[in-house]
């Protein structure tokens, strides 16, 4: 069971302090008009999440709807390739194909208990939008997803999925017509509908309490890893855990129950895009400076005068100019090591996993796989790599790279 105490000081790795800070990062930087919504959530999320009836419904859905526990699979040929033991935590086998459904279920159940009748979300590539629309269909709740016009054009299959699931997809026309603008529209909606609407954020980003709440919902990943490792290796602690980081929710979930086990090496992998120094990258810890993005203080890719820089990654899920405050703290404190992989390295790693194990990974997860080449393994190391999603959505990108 998760420790419910929230410390008053600078927070721990697992939990922010009462103001939502992990070390120097976090907080709730929001317009006055959102105070009421965010305060309500902050005052009630912990109590609701740990109610017996909530836990029962959440875990029943994770089991029978999502298909959890997701397997912890010991690779044979991939392990041989790197002369070590590599387990894959198979989030790719979840319903809707990635880890995002864990958080979407948690937040929609929470919204129902807050008496909300309507769900809004923003989405870039559409993965979070699809997960949210899925749970809203399941629960018969109205769902509105904001999405940049450009992303609507680029991600037609996910737009079709959301519509089939009954969601209204609203195009965000302003600015660069991508995720940032969709977020602005969603916030505007929430300001105008404070009483009946819950805003489902899809990663460990946003104002406090979102990063903590999302990390707790995703922490089921590491909770399962512990007992699966114990069963399969006799020791619940691995040597290393590797996960890709966009906003950081699959990594937060995979790290969570090991954060205080300082012997477990935590490795986060960011998207380097065309290369860290090319101006077309999303490697936030390499390029970012402290700043405020989407309601919290964290590391942000920005110009000298504080304008957010447009990121680039081949993988839509990692194409984000910030990281969650927990990860900024893990980076600054040295608790986690941050690596990066380029577009090309990720694609190559996806082909490698497919060839060696018959598993086509999501492009996001392929960044974590690409980092295997940068890590020194001992033969007896036990490494768990979080395979955050499956590659069906990325087939057209893979096919273009096939020759
Ligand atoms: C969205 C997504 C990510 C990135 O989001 P995080 O919050 O960093 O986990 C990674 N992998 C997949 C498959 C995704 O869909």
CSV table of C-alpha atoms and ligand atoms in Angstrom, one decimal:
chain,number,residue,atom,x,y,z
A,1,UNK,CA,0.0,0.0,0.0
A,2,UNK,CA,1.2,3.4,-0.8
A,3,UNK,CA,2.3,5.8,1.9
A,4,UNK,CA,-0.2,8.6,2.2
A,5,UNK,CA,1.9,11.0,4.2
A,6,UNK,CA,2.9,14.2,2.4
A,7,UNK,CA,5.9,15.8,4.0
A,8,UNK,CA,6.1,19.5,4.8
A,9,UNK,CA,9.7,20.1,3.8
A,10,UNK,CA,11.1,19.9,0.3
A,11,UNK,CA,9.2,16.7,-0.5
A,12,UNK,CA,10.7,13.3,-1.1
A,13,UNK,CA,11.4,11.5,-4.3
A,14,UNK,CA,8.0,9.8,-4.0
A,15,UNK,CA,6.0,12.8,-2.9
A,16,UNK,CA,6.0,16.5,-3.3
A,17,UNK,CA,5.6,18.8,-0.3
A,18,UNK,CA,2.2,20.3,0.5
A,19,UNK,CA,2.8,23.0,-2.1
A,20,UNK,CA,3.5,20.4,-4.7
A,21,UNK,CA,7.3,20.8,-4.9
A,22,UNK,CA,9.8,18.0,-5.5
A,23,UNK,CA,13.0,19.8,-4.5
A,24,UNK,CA,13.1,23.0,-6.5
A,25,UNK,CA,10.4,21.9,-9.0
A,26,UNK,CA,6.7,21.7,-9.1
A,27,UNK,CA,4.0,24.0,-7.5
A,28,UNK,CA,0.8,25.3,-9.1
A,29,UNK,CA,1.3,28.3,-11.3
A,30,UNK,CA,-2.2,28.9,-12.5
A,31,UNK,CA,-4.5,31.8,-13.4
A,32,UNK,CA,-6.7,33.0,-10.6
A,33,UNK,CA,-9.8,31.7,-12.5
A,34,UNK,CA,-8.6,28.1,-12.1
A,35,UNK,CA,-8.0,28.2,-8.4
A,36,UNK,CA,-11.3,26.8,-7.5
A,37,UNK,CA,-11.0,23.8,-9.7
A,38,UNK,CA,-7.4,23.0,-8.7
A,39,UNK,CA,-8.0,23.6,-5.0
A,40,UNK,CA,-11.0,21.2,-5.0
A,41,UNK,CA,-8.8,18.5,-6.7
A,42,UNK,CA,-5.9,19.1,-4.3
A,43,UNK,CA,-8.1,18.9,-1.2
A,44,UNK,CA,-9.8,15.7,-2.2
A,45,UNK,CA,-7.7,13.5,-4.5
A,46,UNK,CA,-5.8,11.6,-1.8
A,47,UNK,CA,-8.9,10.8,0.3
A,48,UNK,CA,-10.9,9.7,-2.8
A,49,UNK,CA,-8.0,7.6,-4.3
A,50,UNK,CA,-7.6,5.6,-1.1
A,51,UNK,CA,-11.3,5.0,-0.3
A,52,UNK,CA,-11.9,1.3,-0.3
A,53,UNK,CA,-14.6,1.4,-2.9
A,54,UNK,CA,-12.4,3.4,-5.3
A,55,UNK,CA,-9.5,1.0,-4.9
A,56,UNK,CA,-11.8,-1.9,-5.5
A,57,UNK,CA,-13.3,-0.4,-8.7
A,58,UNK,CA,-9.9,0.9,-10.0
A,59,UNK,CA,-8.1,-2.5,-9.5
A,60,UNK,CA,-11.0,-4.5,-10.9
A,61,UNK,CA,-10.9,-2.4,-14.1
A,62,UNK,CA,-7.1,-2.6,-14.3
A,63,UNK,CA,-7.5,-6.4,-14.1
A,64,UNK,CA,-10.4,-7.2,-16.3
A,65,UNK,CA,-10.6,-4.2,-18.7
A,66,UNK,CA,-7.0,-3.3,-19.1
A,67,UNK,CA,-5.6,-6.8,-18.7
A,68,UNK,CA,-3.3,-6.2,-15.8
A,69,UNK,CA,-0.9,-7.3,-14.4
A,70,UNK,CA,1.0,-6.7,-17.6
A,71,UNK,CA,3.6,-9.5,-18.0
A,72,UNK,CA,7.2,-9.1,-17.0
A,73,UNK,CA,8.9,-10.9,-19.8
A,74,UNK,CA,12.5,-12.1,-19.7
A,75,UNK,CA,13.9,-11.7,-23.2
A,76,UNK,CA,16.2,-14.4,-24.5
A,77,UNK,CA,17.7,-13.1,-27.7
A,78,UNK,CA,17.8,-9.4,-26.6
A,79,UNK,CA,19.5,-10.4,-23.4
A,80,UNK,CA,22.0,-12.5,-25.3
A,81,UNK,CA,22.8,-9.5,-27.6
A,82,UNK,CA,23.7,-7.3,-24.6
A,83,UNK,CA,25.2,-10.2,-22.5
A,84,UNK,CA,23.0,-9.5,-19.5
A,85,UNK,CA,19.4,-10.1,-18.3
A,86,UNK,CA,16.8,-7.8,-19.7
A,87,UNK,CA,13.1,-8.0,-18.7
A,88,UNK,CA,10.4,-6.1,-20.6
A,89,UNK,CA,7.5,-4.7,-18.6
A,90,UNK,CA,4.8,-5.2,-21.2
A,91,UNK,CA,2.6,-2.0,-21.0
A,92,UNK,CA,2.2,-2.5,-24.8
A,93,UNK,CA,-0.2,-5.3,-24.0
A,94,UNK,CA,-2.7,-3.1,-22.2
A,95,UNK,CA,-6.0,-2.3,-23.7
A,96,UNK,CA,-5.5,0.6,-26.1
A,97,UNK,CA,-1.8,-0.3,-26.4
A,98,UNK,CA,0.0,1.7,-23.8
A,99,UNK,CA,0.3,2.8,-20.2
A,100,UNK,CA,-1.9,5.8,-20.6
A,101,UNK,CA,-5.1,3.9,-19.9
A,102,UNK,CA,-4.0,3.4,-16.2
A,103,UNK,CA,-4.1,7.1,-15.6
A,104,UNK,CA,-7.2,7.7,-17.7
A,105,UNK,CA,-9.2,5.1,-15.7
A,106,UNK,CA,-8.0,6.6,-12.4
A,107,UNK,CA,-8.9,10.2,-13.3
A,108,UNK,CA,-12.3,9.4,-14.7
A,109,UNK,CA,-13.2,7.4,-11.6
A,110,UNK,CA,-12.0,10.2,-9.5
A,111,UNK,CA,-14.0,12.8,-11.5
A,112,UNK,CA,-17.2,10.7,-11.0
A,113,UNK,CA,-16.6,10.8,-7.3
A,114,UNK,CA,-16.1,14.6,-7.4
A,115,UNK,CA,-19.6,14.7,-9.0
A,116,UNK,CA,-18.3,15.8,-12.5
A,117,UNK,CA,-20.5,15.1,-15.5
A,118,UNK,CA,-18.1,16.0,-18.3
A,119,UNK,CA,-14.5,15.2,-19.1
A,120,UNK,CA,-12.1,17.3,-21.1
A,121,UNK,CA,-8.6,16.5,-22.3
A,122,UNK,CA,-5.9,17.8,-24.6
A,123,UNK,CA,-3.9,15.5,-26.9
A,124,UNK,CA,-1.0,15.9,-29.3
A,125,UNK,CA,-0.6,12.6,-31.1
A,126,UNK,CA,-4.0,11.4,-29.9
A,127,UNK,CA,-2.8,8.6,-27.6
A,128,UNK,CA,-4.0,10.3,-24.4
A,129,UNK,CA,-7.2,11.4,-26.2
A,130,UNK,CA,-7.9,7.9,-27.2
A,131,UNK,CA,-7.3,6.5,-23.7
A,132,UNK,CA,-9.6,9.2,-22.2
A,133,UNK,CA,-12.3,8.7,-24.8
A,134,UNK,CA,-12.2,5.0,-24.2
A,135,UNK,CA,-12.8,5.3,-20.5
A,136,UNK,CA,-15.5,7.9,-21.0
A,137,UNK,CA,-17.3,5.5,-23.4
A,138,UNK,CA,-17.0,2.8,-20.7
A,139,UNK,CA,-18.5,5.0,-18.1
A,140,UNK,CA,-21.0,6.8,-20.4
A,141,UNK,CA,-19.6,10.3,-19.7
A,142,UNK,CA,-19.4,13.2,-22.1
A,143,UNK,CA,-15.9,13.7,-23.4
A,144,UNK,CA,-14.4,16.6,-25.3
A,145,UNK,CA,-10.8,16.4,-26.6
A,146,UNK,CA,-8.9,19.5,-27.8
A,147,UNK,CA,-6.4,18.9,-30.5
A,148,UNK,CA,-4.3,21.2,-32.7
A,149,UNK,CA,-5.5,21.5,-36.3
A,150,UNK,CA,-2.1,20.3,-37.6
A,151,UNK,CA,-2.2,17.2,-35.2
A,152,UNK,CA,-5.7,16.4,-36.4
A,153,UNK,CA,-4.4,16.2,-40.0
A,154,UNK,CA,-1.3,14.2,-39.0
A,155,UNK,CA,-3.1,11.8,-36.7
A,156,UNK,CA,-6.2,10.9,-38.6
A,157,UNK,CA,-6.6,7.3,-37.3
A,158,UNK,CA,-6.6,8.4,-33.7
A,159,UNK,CA,-9.1,11.2,-34.5
A,160,UNK,CA,-11.3,8.5,-36.1
A,161,UNK,CA,-11.0,6.3,-33.0
A,162,UNK,CA,-11.9,9.1,-30.6
A,163,UNK,CA,-15.0,10.0,-32.7
A,164,UNK,CA,-16.1,6.3,-32.9
A,165,UNK,CA,-15.7,6.2,-29.1
A,166,UNK,CA,-18.2,9.1,-28.9
A,167,UNK,CA,-15.8,11.9,-28.0
A,168,UNK,CA,-16.1,15.4,-29.6
A,169,UNK,CA,-12.8,16.4,-31.1
A,170,UNK,CA,-12.4,20.2,-31.0
A,171,UNK,CA,-9.7,21.7,-33.3
A,172,UNK,CA,-7.4,24.3,-31.7
A,173,UNK,CA,-6.8,26.9,-34.4
A,174,UNK,CA,-4.5,29.3,-32.6
A,175,UNK,CA,-0.7,29.6,-32.6
A,176,UNK,CA,1.3,26.6,-34.0
A,177,UNK,CA,-1.9,24.6,-34.0
A,178,UNK,CA,-0.3,21.8,-32.0
A,179,UNK,CA,-0.3,20.4,-28.4
A,180,UNK,CA,0.5,23.7,-26.7
A,181,UNK,CA,-2.5,25.4,-28.3
A,182,UNK,CA,-4.8,22.5,-27.5
A,183,UNK,CA,-3.7,22.8,-23.9
A,184,UNK,CA,-4.6,26.5,-23.9
A,185,UNK,CA,-8.1,25.7,-25.3
A,186,UNK,CA,-8.6,23.0,-22.7
A,187,UNK,CA,-7.7,25.4,-19.9
A,188,UNK,CA,-10.1,28.0,-21.3
A,189,UNK,CA,-12.9,25.4,-21.3
A,190,UNK,CA,-12.1,24.4,-17.7
A,191,UNK,CA,-12.3,28.0,-16.6
A,192,UNK,CA,-15.7,28.4,-18.2
A,193,UNK,CA,-17.0,25.1,-16.7
A,194,UNK,CA,-15.6,24.9,-13.2
A,195,UNK,CA,-18.5,23.0,-11.6
A,196,UNK,CA,-19.3,20.1,-13.8
A,197,UNK,CA,-16.0,19.4,-15.7
A,198,UNK,CA,-12.8,17.5,-14.9
A,199,UNK,CA,-9.7,18.1,-16.9
A,200,UNK,CA,-7.8,14.8,-17.4
A,201,UNK,CA,-4.0,15.6,-17.9
A,202,UNK,CA,-2.1,12.7,-19.5
A,203,UNK,CA,1.3,12.8,-17.9
A,204,UNK,CA,3.1,13.8,-14.7
A,205,UNK,CA,2.9,17.5,-15.7
A,206,UNK,CA,0.6,20.4,-14.9
A,207,UNK,CA,-0.1,22.2,-11.6
A,208,UNK,CA,0.0,20.3,-8.3
A,209,UNK,CA,-1.7,17.9,-7.6
A,210,UNK,CA,-1.6,16.4,-11.2
A,211,UNK,CA,2.1,15.2,-11.2
A,212,UNK,CA,1.6,13.4,-7.9
A,213,UNK,CA,-1.9,12.1,-8.8
A,214,UNK,CA,-0.7,10.7,-12.2
A,215,UNK,CA,2.4,9.2,-10.7
A,216,UNK,CA,0.3,7.4,-8.1
A,217,UNK,CA,-2.1,6.0,-10.8
A,218,UNK,CA,0.9,4.8,-12.9
A,219,UNK,CA,2.7,3.4,-9.9
A,220,UNK,CA,0.8,0.2,-10.4
A,221,UNK,CA,3.6,-0.5,-13.0
A,222,UNK,CA,6.4,-0.7,-10.4
A,223,UNK,CA,4.1,-2.3,-7.8
A,224,UNK,CA,3.7,-5.2,-10.2
A,225,UNK,CA,7.3,-5.2,-11.1
A,226,UNK,CA,8.3,-5.8,-7.5
A,227,UNK,CA,6.3,-8.9,-7.0
A,228,UNK,CA,7.0,-10.2,-10.5
A,229,UNK,CA,10.8,-9.8,-10.0
A,230,UNK,CA,10.5,-11.5,-6.6
A,231,UNK,CA,8.8,-14.5,-8.2
A,232,UNK,CA,11.0,-14.7,-11.2
A,233,UNK,CA,14.5,-13.8,-9.8
A,234,UNK,CA,14.0,-14.3,-6.0
A,235,UNK,CA,14.8,-10.6,-5.5
A,236,UNK,CA,12.3,-7.8,-5.7
A,237,UNK,CA,14.9,-5.2,-6.6
A,238,UNK,CA,16.4,-5.0,-10.1
A,239,UNK,CA,19.8,-3.5,-10.9
A,240,UNK,CA,18.5,-1.0,-13.4
A,241,UNK,CA,15.2,0.3,-14.7
A,242,UNK,CA,15.1,2.0,-18.1
A,243,UNK,CA,12.1,4.1,-19.4
A,244,UNK,CA,11.6,6.8,-22.0
A,245,UNK,CA,10.5,10.2,-20.9
A,246,UNK,CA,8.1,12.6,-22.7
A,247,UNK,CA,6.3,14.2,-19.8
A,248,UNK,CA,7.5,11.3,-17.7
A,249,UNK,CA,4.4,9.2,-16.7
A,250,UNK,CA,5.5,5.7,-17.7
A,251,UNK,CA,9.0,6.4,-16.2
A,252,UNK,CA,7.4,7.7,-13.0
A,253,UNK,CA,5.2,4.6,-12.8
A,254,UNK,CA,8.2,2.3,-13.5
A,255,UNK,CA,10.4,4.1,-11.0
A,256,UNK,CA,7.9,4.8,-8.2
A,257,UNK,CA,8.3,2.0,-5.8
A,258,UNK,CA,12.0,1.9,-6.3
A,259,UNK,CA,12.7,5.6,-5.8
A,260,UNK,CA,13.9,5.1,-2.2
A,261,UNK,CA,15.9,2.0,-3.0
A,262,UNK,CA,19.1,3.9,-3.9
A,263,UNK,CA,20.9,0.8,-5.1
A,264,UNK,CA,18.4,0.6,-8.0
A,265,UNK,CA,19.8,2.6,-10.9
A,266,UNK,CA,17.1,4.6,-12.6
A,267,UNK,CA,17.7,5.6,-16.3
A,268,UNK,CA,15.4,8.0,-18.1
A,269,UNK,CA,15.8,8.3,-21.9
A,270,UNK,CA,14.8,11.5,-23.7
A,271,UNK,CA,14.3,12.1,-27.4
A,272,UNK,CA,17.3,13.8,-29.0
A,273,UNK,CA,15.4,14.2,-32.3
A,274,UNK,CA,17.9,14.9,-35.1
A,275,UNK,CA,20.6,15.4,-32.5
A,276,UNK,CA,20.9,17.3,-29.2
A,277,UNK,CA,22.7,20.2,-30.8
A,278,UNK,CA,20.8,20.4,-34.1
A,279,UNK,CA,18.0,22.7,-33.0
A,280,UNK,CA,15.6,19.8,-33.7
A,281,UNK,CA,15.5,18.0,-30.4
A,282,UNK,CA,13.3,17.3,-27.4
A,283,UNK,CA,16.1,16.4,-24.9
A,284,UNK,CA,14.9,18.7,-22.1
A,285,UNK,CA,17.5,18.0,-19.4
A,286,UNK,CA,20.3,18.6,-22.0
A,287,UNK,CA,18.7,21.8,-23.4
A,288,UNK,CA,16.2,23.1,-20.8
A,289,UNK,CA,16.5,25.8,-18.1
A,290,UNK,CA,14.2,26.2,-15.1
A,291,UNK,CA,10.9,27.8,-16.1
A,292,UNK,CA,7.2,27.5,-15.8
A,293,UNK,CA,5.3,25.4,-18.3
A,294,UNK,CA,1.7,24.2,-18.1
A,295,UNK,CA,1.3,25.2,-14.5
A,296,UNK,CA,4.4,24.0,-12.8
A,297,UNK,CA,8.0,25.0,-12.4
A,298,UNK,CA,10.3,22.5,-14.1
A,299,UNK,CA,13.0,22.3,-16.8
A,300,UNK,CA,11.8,23.9,-20.0
A,301,UNK,CA,13.4,24.2,-23.5
A,302,UNK,CA,13.3,28.0,-24.0
A,303,UNK,CA,15.1,30.9,-25.7
A,304,UNK,CA,17.2,33.4,-23.7
A,305,UNK,CA,14.1,35.6,-23.2
A,306,UNK,CA,11.9,32.7,-22.0
A,307,UNK,CA,10.0,31.8,-25.2
A,308,UNK,CA,9.2,28.1,-25.3
A,309,UNK,CA,11.2,26.4,-28.1
A,310,UNK,CA,9.3,24.1,-30.5
A,311,UNK,CA,10.6,20.6,-29.8
A,312,UNK,CA,11.2,17.9,-32.4
A,313,UNK,CA,11.1,14.1,-32.1
A,314,UNK,CA,10.1,11.4,-34.6
A,315,UNK,CA,7.8,10.1,-31.8
A,316,UNK,CA,4.8,12.3,-31.1
A,317,UNK,CA,4.6,11.1,-27.4
A,318,UNK,CA,8.1,12.5,-26.7
A,319,UNK,CA,7.7,15.7,-28.7
A,320,UNK,CA,7.3,17.9,-25.6
A,321,UNK,CA,9.5,20.9,-24.6
A,322,UNK,CA,9.4,20.1,-20.8
A,323,UNK,CA,9.5,17.2,-18.3
A,324,UNK,CA,7.5,16.7,-15.1
A,325,UNK,CA,8.8,18.3,-11.9
A,326,UNK,CA,9.6,14.9,-10.4
A,327,UNK,CA,11.9,14.2,-13.2
A,328,UNK,CA,13.5,17.6,-13.1
A,329,UNK,CA,14.2,16.8,-9.4
A,330,UNK,CA,15.5,13.3,-10.2
A,331,UNK,CA,17.9,14.9,-12.7
A,332,UNK,CA,19.1,17.8,-10.5
A,333,UNK,CA,19.6,15.5,-7.5
A,334,UNK,CA,21.4,12.9,-9.6
A,335,UNK,CA,19.0,10.1,-8.4
A,336,UNK,CA,18.2,9.2,-12.1
A,337,UNK,CA,20.6,9.2,-15.0
A,338,UNK,CA,19.3,10.9,-18.1
A,339,UNK,CA,20.3,9.6,-21.6
A,340,UNK,CA,19.0,10.5,-25.0
A,341,UNK,CA,18.5,8.8,-28.3
A,342,UNK,CA,18.1,10.2,-31.8
A,343,UNK,CA,15.2,9.5,-34.2
A,344,UNK,CA,17.5,7.2,-36.2
A,345,UNK,CA,18.8,5.3,-33.1
A,346,UNK,CA,15.2,4.8,-32.0
A,347,UNK,CA,14.0,3.4,-35.3
A,348,UNK,CA,17.0,1.1,-35.4
A,349,UNK,CA,16.3,-0.1,-31.9
A,350,UNK,CA,12.7,-0.8,-32.9
A,351,UNK,CA,13.8,-3.0,-35.8
A,352,UNK,CA,16.3,-4.7,-33.4
A,353,UNK,CA,13.6,-5.7,-30.9
A,354,UNK,CA,11.2,-6.8,-33.7
A,355,UNK,CA,13.9,-9.0,-35.2
A,356,UNK,CA,15.1,-10.5,-31.9
A,357,UNK,CA,11.9,-10.9,-30.0
A,358,UNK,CA,9.0,-10.5,-32.4
A,359,UNK,CA,7.7,-7.4,-30.6
A,360,UNK,CA,7.0,-4.2,-32.5
A,361,UNK,CA,7.5,-1.4,-30.0
A,362,UNK,CA,6.0,2.1,-30.0
A,363,UNK,CA,8.5,4.7,-31.3
A,364,UNK,CA,8.5,6.3,-27.8
A,365,UNK,CA,9.5,3.0,-26.2
A,366,UNK,CA,12.1,2.5,-28.9
A,367,UNK,CA,14.0,5.4,-27.4
A,368,UNK,CA,14.4,3.4,-24.2
A,369,UNK,CA,15.6,0.4,-26.2
A,370,UNK,CA,18.1,2.6,-28.1
A,371,UNK,CA,19.7,3.5,-24.8
A,372,UNK,CA,20.8,-0.2,-24.3
A,373,UNK,CA,23.7,0.5,-26.5
A,374,UNK,CA,24.9,3.4,-24.2
A,375,UNK,CA,24.8,1.4,-21.0
A,376,UNK,CA,27.4,-0.8,-19.5
A,377,UNK,CA,25.9,-4.1,-18.3
A,378,UNK,CA,27.3,-6.8,-16.1
A,379,UNK,CA,26.2,-10.3,-16.9
A,380,UNK,CA,24.4,-10.7,-13.6
A,381,UNK,CA,22.6,-7.3,-13.8
A,382,UNK,CA,18.8,-7.6,-13.8
A,383,UNK,CA,17.4,-4.8,-16.0
A,384,UNK,CA,13.8,-3.9,-16.4
A,385,UNK,CA,12.9,-1.8,-19.5
A,386,UNK,CA,9.4,-0.3,-19.5
A,387,UNK,CA,7.9,-1.1,-22.9
A,388,UNK,CA,5.4,1.7,-22.7
A,389,UNK,CA,3.5,1.0,-25.9
A,390,UNK,CA,3.0,-1.0,-29.0
A,391,UNK,CA,4.0,0.0,-32.5
A,392,UNK,CA,0.9,-0.4,-34.5
A,393,UNK,CA,0.4,3.4,-34.6
A,394,UNK,CA,3.9,3.9,-35.9
A,395,UNK,CA,3.8,1.4,-38.8
A,396,UNK,CA,3.8,4.0,-41.5
A,397,UNK,CA,6.9,5.6,-40.1
A,398,UNK,CA,8.6,2.3,-39.8
A,399,UNK,CA,7.7,1.3,-43.4
A,400,UNK,CA,9.2,4.5,-44.7
A,401,UNK,CA,12.5,3.5,-43.0
A,402,UNK,CA,12.4,-0.1,-44.1
A,403,UNK,CA,14.7,0.0,-47.2
B,1,LIG,C1,2.5,9.2,-24.4
B,1,LIG,C2,3.5,8.1,-24.5
B,1,LIG,C3,4.8,8.2,-23.9
B,1,LIG,C4,5.3,9.5,-23.3
B,1,LIG,O1,4.6,9.9,-22.2
B,1,LIG,P1,5.1,9.7,-20.7
B,1,LIG,O2,4.2,10.5,-19.9
B,1,LIG,O3,6.5,10.3,-20.7
B,1,LIG,O4,5.1,8.3,-20.4
B,1,LIG,C5,5.6,7.1,-24.0
B,1,LIG,N1,5.2,6.0,-24.6
B,1,LIG,C6,4.0,5.8,-25.2
B,1,LIG,C7,3.7,4.5,-25.8
B,1,LIG,C8,3.1,6.9,-25.2
B,1,LIG,O5,1.9,6.7,-25.8
